[in-house]
């Protein structure tokens, strides 16, 4: 496919010099899409920027909207969320000027999905509802199902498991034959994430495995690698440090095999997920030696740094929580308290994004329970912060957890 696209560009360059750039832009966009799917993000960015330069001369607003969406995906995967949202704001603005409900729906779906990933759950629901309404108005059942799966994922992140199940049932009523391999893979992957939010790690392992197989069969390398890493994380989390290392030998082998692939991908997102999987596998070791614990702390630090760059506070909170648990096991309560006080700013950021009506359900999430337990085990008192606007940056020193009275 890539070879055919490159040959098409050569033909246009030789035979259509000076003609309208529309065909060349279309091929460049498709080539950039495929390069991104193959985890070649730097090449994809160069290809899409070449298309963007051509569009500036041709002024085709419809192609411009689609191109900006592709650029946003690449930027986010690379670890540049601000640039991604700049592209998406411009894309949605152009779609509104065009009065094009289909392109508006796609923009709302993409913005909603990225907001859901970064745990801005109220804005995510707003955009996903906008996408569902527009897809329904167009009679696009597949588009509506895609948006509903993301809405189910967002409700699960809010702790609303019943609402998530209802949305999921609506989305999965689509006949499998009406979905592409990529869409089937996305549906399986998002069901895996919903299972993680519910604490159903066995289901998550199965669903992430199915997603990776579907993505691999469709040649979607980037999505396949992400699904494999998420499966390893679920396997390590379900293991819980009990039993023999043999149970996780396969996971270790896959993770080591992926190391060079991830390092060469140019994706900060995949880099974060690799370090997260590495840390969880280290913590699942039946005998936690000083060397293993130090490696796990280092892996969590790497994951946390990437999460803050990507503006993914739930991963940053998990990294602080797990690091604190390791330090408590080593009887280093002062170090654990420092990690947890640092994490409190992250928790406040998450908490301030939760709509009032979902607050109690959110507190029931397994990762929030782990944070609360770690706080109490470190001798601190878990206090819900006041509902204020999210902190402007990631500096956590503005708030401190109080010491528990003894």
mmCIF file of C-alpha atoms in Angstrom, residues 88-387:
data_model
loop_
_atom_site.group_PDB
_atom_site.id
_atom_site.type_symbol
_atom_site.label_atom_id
_atom_site.label_comp_id
_atom_site.label_asym_id
_atom_site.label_seq_id
_atom_site.Cartn_x
_atom_site.Cartn_y
_atom_site.Cartn_z
ATOM 1 C CA UNK A 88 -8.386 20.408 16.483
ATOM 2 C CA UNK A 89 -9.662 23.888 17.334
ATOM 3 C CA UNK A 90 -8.816 25.029 13.821
ATOM 4 C CA UNK A 91 -10.433 21.917 12.320
ATOM 5 C CA UNK A 92 -13.694 22.386 14.243
ATOM 6 C CA UNK A 93 -13.784 26.079 13.343
ATOM 7 C CA UNK A 94 -13.394 25.232 9.651
ATOM 8 C CA UNK A 95 -16.062 22.503 9.841
ATOM 9 C CA UNK A 96 -18.495 24.991 11.362
ATOM 10 C CA UNK A 97 -17.784 27.554 8.636
ATOM 11 C CA UNK A 98 -18.459 24.831 6.065
ATOM 12 C CA UNK A 99 -21.692 23.943 7.925
ATOM 13 C CA UNK A 100 -20.630 20.310 7.445
ATOM 14 C CA UNK A 101 -22.246 18.109 10.145
ATOM 15 C CA UNK A 102 -20.206 15.040 9.189
ATOM 16 C CA UNK A 103 -16.875 16.775 9.640
ATOM 17 C CA UNK A 104 -18.148 18.478 12.791
ATOM 18 C CA UNK A 105 -19.094 15.059 14.173
ATOM 19 C CA UNK A 106 -15.613 13.674 13.435
ATOM 20 C CA UNK A 107 -14.000 16.698 15.101
ATOM 21 C CA UNK A 108 -16.173 16.352 18.211
ATOM 22 C CA UNK A 109 -15.403 12.620 18.367
ATOM 23 C CA UNK A 110 -11.650 13.184 18.157
ATOM 24 C CA UNK A 111 -11.670 16.019 20.707
ATOM 25 C CA UNK A 112 -13.902 13.966 23.023
ATOM 26 C CA UNK A 113 -11.645 10.919 22.797
ATOM 27 C CA UNK A 114 -8.491 12.919 23.601
ATOM 28 C CA UNK A 115 -10.260 14.688 26.488
ATOM 29 C CA UNK A 116 -11.356 11.301 27.793
ATOM 30 C CA UNK A 117 -7.762 10.031 27.684
ATOM 31 C CA UNK A 118 -6.527 12.993 29.716
ATOM 32 C CA UNK A 119 -9.395 12.606 32.217
ATOM 33 C CA UNK A 120 -11.090 15.919 31.343
ATOM 34 C CA UNK A 121 -14.265 13.896 31.624
ATOM 35 C CA UNK A 122 -16.975 16.597 31.618
ATOM 36 C CA UNK A 123 -15.675 18.240 28.397
ATOM 37 C CA UNK A 124 -15.203 14.751 26.941
ATOM 38 C CA UNK A 125 -18.869 13.899 27.534
ATOM 39 C CA UNK A 126 -19.933 17.232 26.011
ATOM 40 C CA UNK A 127 -17.995 16.624 22.800
ATOM 41 C CA UNK A 128 -18.993 12.961 22.550
ATOM 42 C CA UNK A 129 -22.683 13.870 22.957
ATOM 43 C CA UNK A 130 -22.215 16.425 20.185
ATOM 44 C CA UNK A 131 -20.702 13.728 17.968
ATOM 45 C CA UNK A 132 -23.528 11.263 18.704
ATOM 46 C CA UNK A 133 -26.219 13.858 17.909
ATOM 47 C CA UNK A 134 -24.617 14.757 14.589
ATOM 48 C CA UNK A 135 -23.995 11.140 13.564
ATOM 49 C CA UNK A 136 -27.611 10.284 14.447
ATOM 50 C CA UNK A 137 -28.809 13.254 12.399
ATOM 51 C CA UNK A 138 -26.848 11.945 9.435
ATOM 52 C CA UNK A 139 -28.170 8.403 9.908
ATOM 53 C CA UNK A 140 -24.579 7.219 10.409
ATOM 54 C CA UNK A 141 -25.016 4.215 12.721
ATOM 55 C CA UNK A 142 -21.329 3.277 12.634
ATOM 56 C CA UNK A 143 -20.213 6.794 13.526
ATOM 57 C CA UNK A 144 -22.714 6.885 16.378
ATOM 58 C CA UNK A 145 -21.454 3.508 17.656
ATOM 59 C CA UNK A 146 -17.844 4.759 17.585
ATOM 60 C CA UNK A 147 -18.787 7.786 19.670
ATOM 61 C CA UNK A 148 -20.881 5.674 22.071
ATOM 62 C CA UNK A 149 -17.958 3.354 22.837
ATOM 63 C CA UNK A 150 -15.872 6.370 23.772
ATOM 64 C CA UNK A 151 -18.764 7.705 25.868
ATOM 65 C CA UNK A 152 -18.902 4.326 27.652
ATOM 66 C CA UNK A 153 -15.167 4.558 28.304
ATOM 67 C CA UNK A 154 -15.608 8.085 29.695
ATOM 68 C CA UNK A 155 -18.468 7.041 31.989
ATOM 69 C CA UNK A 156 -16.343 4.132 33.248
ATOM 70 C CA UNK A 157 -13.557 6.619 34.017
ATOM 71 C CA UNK A 158 -16.121 8.549 36.083
ATOM 72 C CA UNK A 159 -16.881 5.330 37.978
ATOM 73 C CA UNK A 160 -20.368 5.101 36.453
ATOM 74 C CA UNK A 161 -20.210 1.408 35.540
ATOM 75 C CA UNK A 162 -23.968 0.970 34.953
ATOM 76 C CA UNK A 163 -24.122 3.898 32.531
ATOM 77 C CA UNK A 164 -20.991 2.638 30.799
ATOM 78 C CA UNK A 165 -22.553 -0.805 30.312
ATOM 79 C CA UNK A 166 -25.706 0.696 28.804
ATOM 80 C CA UNK A 167 -23.735 2.813 26.320
ATOM 81 C CA UNK A 168 -21.552 -0.169 25.491
ATOM 82 C CA UNK A 169 -24.587 -2.366 24.759
ATOM 83 C CA UNK A 170 -25.955 0.315 22.408
ATOM 84 C CA UNK A 171 -22.627 0.565 20.595
ATOM 85 C CA UNK A 172 -22.081 -3.185 20.312
ATOM 86 C CA UNK A 173 -25.500 -3.717 18.707
ATOM 87 C CA UNK A 174 -23.821 -2.944 15.384
ATOM 88 C CA UNK A 175 -23.392 -6.016 13.131
ATOM 89 C CA UNK A 176 -19.657 -6.900 13.138
ATOM 90 C CA UNK A 177 -19.654 -6.976 9.343
ATOM 91 C CA UNK A 178 -20.447 -3.255 9.197
ATOM 92 C CA UNK A 179 -17.225 -2.367 11.035
ATOM 93 C CA UNK A 180 -13.701 -2.200 9.651
ATOM 94 C CA UNK A 181 -10.898 -4.203 11.272
ATOM 95 C CA UNK A 182 -9.597 -0.965 12.821
ATOM 96 C CA UNK A 183 -13.025 -0.203 14.317
ATOM 97 C CA UNK A 184 -13.388 -3.733 15.698
ATOM 98 C CA UNK A 185 -9.935 -3.383 17.233
ATOM 99 C CA UNK A 186 -10.846 -0.004 18.753
ATOM 100 C CA UNK A 187 -14.047 -1.432 20.218
ATOM 101 C CA UNK A 188 -12.164 -4.343 21.826
ATOM 102 C CA UNK A 189 -9.447 -2.016 23.138
ATOM 103 C CA UNK A 190 -11.941 0.411 24.698
ATOM 104 C CA UNK A 191 -13.848 -2.491 26.268
ATOM 105 C CA UNK A 192 -10.506 -3.525 27.792
ATOM 106 C CA UNK A 193 -10.057 -0.054 29.274
ATOM 107 C CA UNK A 194 -13.596 -0.141 30.658
ATOM 108 C CA UNK A 195 -12.787 -3.495 32.303
ATOM 109 C CA UNK A 196 -9.693 -1.956 33.922
ATOM 110 C CA UNK A 197 -11.764 0.890 35.376
ATOM 111 C CA UNK A 198 -14.157 -1.721 36.815
ATOM 112 C CA UNK A 199 -11.304 -3.816 38.213
ATOM 113 C CA UNK A 200 -12.023 -6.727 35.837
ATOM 114 C CA UNK A 201 -8.430 -7.498 34.924
ATOM 115 C CA UNK A 202 -9.160 -10.972 33.535
ATOM 116 C CA UNK A 203 -11.559 -9.503 30.967
ATOM 117 C CA UNK A 204 -9.082 -6.712 30.239
ATOM 118 C CA UNK A 205 -6.297 -9.205 29.438
ATOM 119 C CA UNK A 206 -8.560 -11.046 26.995
ATOM 120 C CA UNK A 207 -9.866 -7.876 25.328
ATOM 121 C CA UNK A 208 -6.465 -6.206 24.944
ATOM 122 C CA UNK A 209 -5.185 -9.467 23.444
ATOM 123 C CA UNK A 210 -8.079 -9.528 20.962
ATOM 124 C CA UNK A 211 -7.472 -5.873 20.080
ATOM 125 C CA UNK A 212 -3.771 -6.469 19.428
ATOM 126 C CA UNK A 213 -4.614 -9.382 17.107
ATOM 127 C CA UNK A 214 -7.150 -7.317 15.174
ATOM 128 C CA UNK A 215 -4.747 -4.377 14.846
ATOM 129 C CA UNK A 216 -1.900 -6.662 13.792
ATOM 130 C CA UNK A 217 -4.067 -8.287 11.120
ATOM 131 C CA UNK A 218 -4.928 -4.843 9.729
ATOM 132 C CA UNK A 219 -1.310 -3.638 9.750
ATOM 133 C CA UNK A 220 -2.008 -0.994 12.415
ATOM 134 C CA UNK A 221 1.375 -1.229 14.134
ATOM 135 C CA UNK A 222 0.935 1.761 16.446
ATOM 136 C CA UNK A 223 -2.371 0.545 17.854
ATOM 137 C CA UNK A 224 -1.118 -3.045 18.081
ATOM 138 C CA UNK A 225 1.873 -2.018 20.208
ATOM 139 C CA UNK A 226 -0.331 0.059 22.498
ATOM 140 C CA UNK A 227 -2.743 -2.871 22.976
ATOM 141 C CA UNK A 228 0.133 -5.285 23.713
ATOM 142 C CA UNK A 229 1.552 -2.945 26.356
ATOM 143 C CA UNK A 230 -1.873 -2.556 27.970
ATOM 144 C CA UNK A 231 -2.256 -6.335 28.056
ATOM 145 C CA UNK A 232 1.109 -6.706 29.806
ATOM 146 C CA UNK A 233 0.048 -4.064 32.340
ATOM 147 C CA UNK A 234 -3.209 -5.929 33.043
ATOM 148 C CA UNK A 235 -1.348 -9.246 33.385
ATOM 149 C CA UNK A 236 1.156 -7.760 35.831
ATOM 150 C CA UNK A 237 -1.587 -6.026 37.841
ATOM 151 C CA UNK A 238 -3.638 -9.218 38.100
ATOM 152 C CA UNK A 239 -0.569 -11.161 39.209
ATOM 153 C CA UNK A 240 -0.183 -9.005 42.304
ATOM 154 C CA UNK A 241 3.249 -10.278 43.258
ATOM 155 C CA UNK A 242 2.029 -13.723 44.289
ATOM 156 C CA UNK A 243 3.177 -16.995 42.796
ATOM 157 C CA UNK A 244 6.125 -17.838 40.561
ATOM 158 C CA UNK A 245 7.923 -15.699 38.011
ATOM 159 C CA UNK A 246 7.146 -18.310 35.358
ATOM 160 C CA UNK A 247 3.610 -16.972 35.036
ATOM 161 C CA UNK A 248 4.951 -13.696 33.649
ATOM 162 C CA UNK A 249 7.859 -14.969 31.559
ATOM 163 C CA UNK A 250 5.873 -14.448 28.362
ATOM 164 C CA UNK A 251 5.056 -10.865 29.347
ATOM 165 C CA UNK A 252 8.708 -10.136 30.107
ATOM 166 C CA UNK A 253 9.765 -11.594 26.744
ATOM 167 C CA UNK A 254 7.251 -9.458 24.819
ATOM 168 C CA UNK A 255 8.243 -6.304 26.740
ATOM 169 C CA UNK A 256 11.942 -6.823 26.058
ATOM 170 C CA UNK A 257 11.218 -7.497 22.388
ATOM 171 C CA UNK A 258 9.278 -4.221 22.153
ATOM 172 C CA UNK A 259 11.942 -2.070 23.806
ATOM 173 C CA UNK A 260 13.891 -1.189 20.656
ATOM 174 C CA UNK A 261 10.659 -0.741 18.672
ATOM 175 C CA UNK A 262 9.297 1.770 21.196
ATOM 176 C CA UNK A 263 12.561 3.701 21.458
ATOM 177 C CA UNK A 264 12.651 4.139 17.692
ATOM 178 C CA UNK A 265 9.006 5.120 17.293
ATOM 179 C CA UNK A 266 9.273 8.741 18.427
ATOM 180 C CA UNK A 267 6.077 8.278 20.475
ATOM 181 C CA UNK A 268 6.166 9.669 24.005
ATOM 182 C CA UNK A 269 2.836 7.953 24.637
ATOM 183 C CA UNK A 270 4.209 4.489 23.825
ATOM 184 C CA UNK A 271 7.329 5.337 25.833
ATOM 185 C CA UNK A 272 5.154 6.088 28.863
ATOM 186 C CA UNK A 273 3.150 2.867 28.491
ATOM 187 C CA UNK A 274 6.367 0.810 28.147
ATOM 188 C CA UNK A 275 7.810 2.196 31.385
ATOM 189 C CA UNK A 276 4.465 1.678 33.102
ATOM 190 C CA UNK A 277 4.389 -1.970 31.998
ATOM 191 C CA UNK A 278 8.026 -2.397 33.095
ATOM 192 C CA UNK A 279 7.280 -0.970 36.547
ATOM 193 C CA UNK A 280 4.215 -3.186 37.050
ATOM 194 C CA UNK A 281 6.132 -6.321 36.020
ATOM 195 C CA UNK A 282 8.905 -5.458 38.475
ATOM 196 C CA UNK A 283 6.345 -4.965 41.251
ATOM 197 C CA UNK A 284 4.788 -8.345 40.416
ATOM 198 C CA UNK A 285 8.054 -10.134 41.190
ATOM 199 C CA UNK A 286 7.520 -12.642 44.047
ATOM 200 C CA UNK A 287 10.702 -11.519 45.798
ATOM 201 C CA UNK A 288 11.220 -7.765 45.845
ATOM 202 C CA UNK A 289 14.950 -7.255 46.317
ATOM 203 C CA UNK A 290 16.596 -3.862 46.746
ATOM 204 C CA UNK A 291 17.687 -3.894 43.093
ATOM 205 C CA UNK A 292 14.181 -4.765 41.841
ATOM 206 C CA UNK A 293 12.573 -2.073 44.005
ATOM 207 C CA UNK A 294 15.075 0.556 42.802
ATOM 208 C CA UNK A 295 14.423 -0.384 39.168
ATOM 209 C CA UNK A 296 10.675 -0.159 39.750
ATOM 210 C CA UNK A 297 11.014 3.302 41.328
ATOM 211 C CA UNK A 298 13.080 4.431 38.345
ATOM 212 C CA UNK A 299 10.507 3.036 35.889
ATOM 213 C CA UNK A 300 7.671 4.812 37.707
ATOM 214 C CA UNK A 301 9.638 8.068 37.587
ATOM 215 C CA UNK A 302 10.006 7.696 33.818
ATOM 216 C CA UNK A 303 6.290 6.949 33.421
ATOM 217 C CA UNK A 304 5.358 9.923 35.595
ATOM 218 C CA UNK A 305 7.567 12.335 33.643
ATOM 219 C CA UNK A 306 5.974 11.219 30.366
ATOM 220 C CA UNK A 307 2.455 11.393 31.856
ATOM 221 C CA UNK A 308 3.002 14.994 32.888
ATOM 222 C CA UNK A 309 4.247 15.900 29.411
ATOM 223 C CA UNK A 310 1.193 14.237 27.888
ATOM 224 C CA UNK A 311 -1.116 15.780 30.529
ATOM 225 C CA UNK A 312 -2.398 12.378 31.682
ATOM 226 C CA UNK A 313 -2.902 12.954 35.424
ATOM 227 C CA UNK A 314 -4.353 9.505 36.182
ATOM 228 C CA UNK A 315 -1.080 7.849 35.091
ATOM 229 C CA UNK A 316 0.942 10.422 37.049
ATOM 230 C CA UNK A 317 -1.184 9.688 40.135
ATOM 231 C CA UNK A 318 -0.707 5.942 39.693
ATOM 232 C CA UNK A 319 3.060 6.405 39.435
ATOM 233 C CA UNK A 320 3.170 8.384 42.690
ATOM 234 C CA UNK A 321 0.887 5.904 44.457
ATOM 235 C CA UNK A 322 2.856 2.846 43.396
ATOM 236 C CA UNK A 323 6.176 4.526 44.211
ATOM 237 C CA UNK A 324 4.886 5.377 47.670
ATOM 238 C CA UNK A 325 3.775 1.766 48.193
ATOM 239 C CA UNK A 326 7.277 0.569 47.314
ATOM 240 C CA UNK A 327 8.844 3.022 49.751
ATOM 241 C CA UNK A 328 6.433 2.020 52.530
ATOM 242 C CA UNK A 329 7.423 -1.623 52.012
ATOM 243 C CA UNK A 330 11.050 -0.525 52.476
ATOM 244 C CA UNK A 331 10.078 1.312 55.705
ATOM 245 C CA UNK A 332 10.843 4.653 54.084
ATOM 246 C CA UNK A 333 7.749 6.521 55.210
ATOM 247 C CA UNK A 334 9.277 9.966 54.827
ATOM 248 C CA UNK A 335 10.023 9.265 51.163
ATOM 249 C CA UNK A 336 6.524 7.857 50.696
ATOM 250 C CA UNK A 337 4.975 10.957 52.280
ATOM 251 C CA UNK A 338 6.961 13.175 49.940
ATOM 252 C CA UNK A 339 5.681 11.232 46.907
ATOM 253 C CA UNK A 340 2.099 11.381 48.149
ATOM 254 C CA UNK A 341 2.210 15.092 48.937
ATOM 255 C CA UNK A 342 3.520 15.601 45.413
ATOM 256 C CA UNK A 343 0.651 13.441 44.132
ATOM 257 C CA UNK A 344 -1.952 15.469 46.017
ATOM 258 C CA UNK A 345 -1.711 18.278 43.463
ATOM 259 C CA UNK A 346 -2.321 15.717 40.726
ATOM 260 C CA UNK A 347 -5.307 14.314 42.622
ATOM 261 C CA UNK A 348 -6.688 17.838 43.044
ATOM 262 C CA UNK A 349 -6.329 18.345 39.295
ATOM 263 C CA UNK A 350 -8.276 15.135 38.648
ATOM 264 C CA UNK A 351 -10.882 15.859 41.326
ATOM 265 C CA UNK A 352 -11.582 19.373 40.035
ATOM 266 C CA UNK A 353 -12.500 17.935 36.624
ATOM 267 C CA UNK A 354 -15.200 15.609 37.995
ATOM 268 C CA UNK A 355 -18.801 16.888 37.762
ATOM 269 C CA UNK A 356 -20.488 17.098 41.164
ATOM 270 C CA UNK A 357 -23.071 14.433 40.333
ATOM 271 C CA UNK A 358 -20.334 11.869 39.553
ATOM 272 C CA UNK A 359 -18.075 12.625 42.534
ATOM 273 C CA UNK A 360 -18.951 9.632 44.733
ATOM 274 C CA UNK A 361 -18.807 7.172 41.825
ATOM 275 C CA UNK A 362 -15.372 8.504 40.860
ATOM 276 C CA UNK A 363 -14.061 7.883 44.375
ATOM 277 C CA UNK A 364 -14.964 4.205 43.912
ATOM 278 C CA UNK A 365 -12.408 3.718 41.133
ATOM 279 C CA UNK A 366 -9.746 1.090 42.037
ATOM 280 C CA UNK A 367 -6.821 3.473 41.422
ATOM 281 C CA UNK A 368 -8.371 6.138 43.666
ATOM 282 C CA UNK A 369 -8.825 3.497 46.380
ATOM 283 C CA UNK A 370 -5.127 2.597 46.054
ATOM 284 C CA UNK A 371 -4.140 6.245 46.425
ATOM 285 C CA UNK A 372 -6.299 6.650 49.543
ATOM 286 C CA UNK A 373 -4.894 3.456 51.063
ATOM 287 C CA UNK A 374 -1.303 4.530 50.380
ATOM 288 C CA UNK A 375 -1.981 7.920 51.982
ATOM 289 C CA UNK A 376 -3.299 6.285 55.148
ATOM 290 C CA UNK A 377 -0.499 3.695 55.300
ATOM 291 C CA UNK A 378 2.047 6.512 55.123
ATOM 292 C CA UNK A 379 0.507 8.080 58.237
ATOM 293 C CA UNK A 380 -1.232 10.901 56.401
ATOM 294 C CA UNK A 381 -4.901 11.841 56.425
ATOM 295 C CA UNK A 382 -6.824 11.572 53.167
ATOM 296 C CA UNK A 383 -8.745 14.813 52.691
ATOM 297 C CA UNK A 384 -10.846 15.659 49.664
ATOM 298 C CA UNK A 385 -9.647 18.995 48.248
ATOM 299 C CA UNK A 386 -12.037 21.863 47.713
ATOM 300 C CA UNK A 387 -13.537 22.061 44.272
#
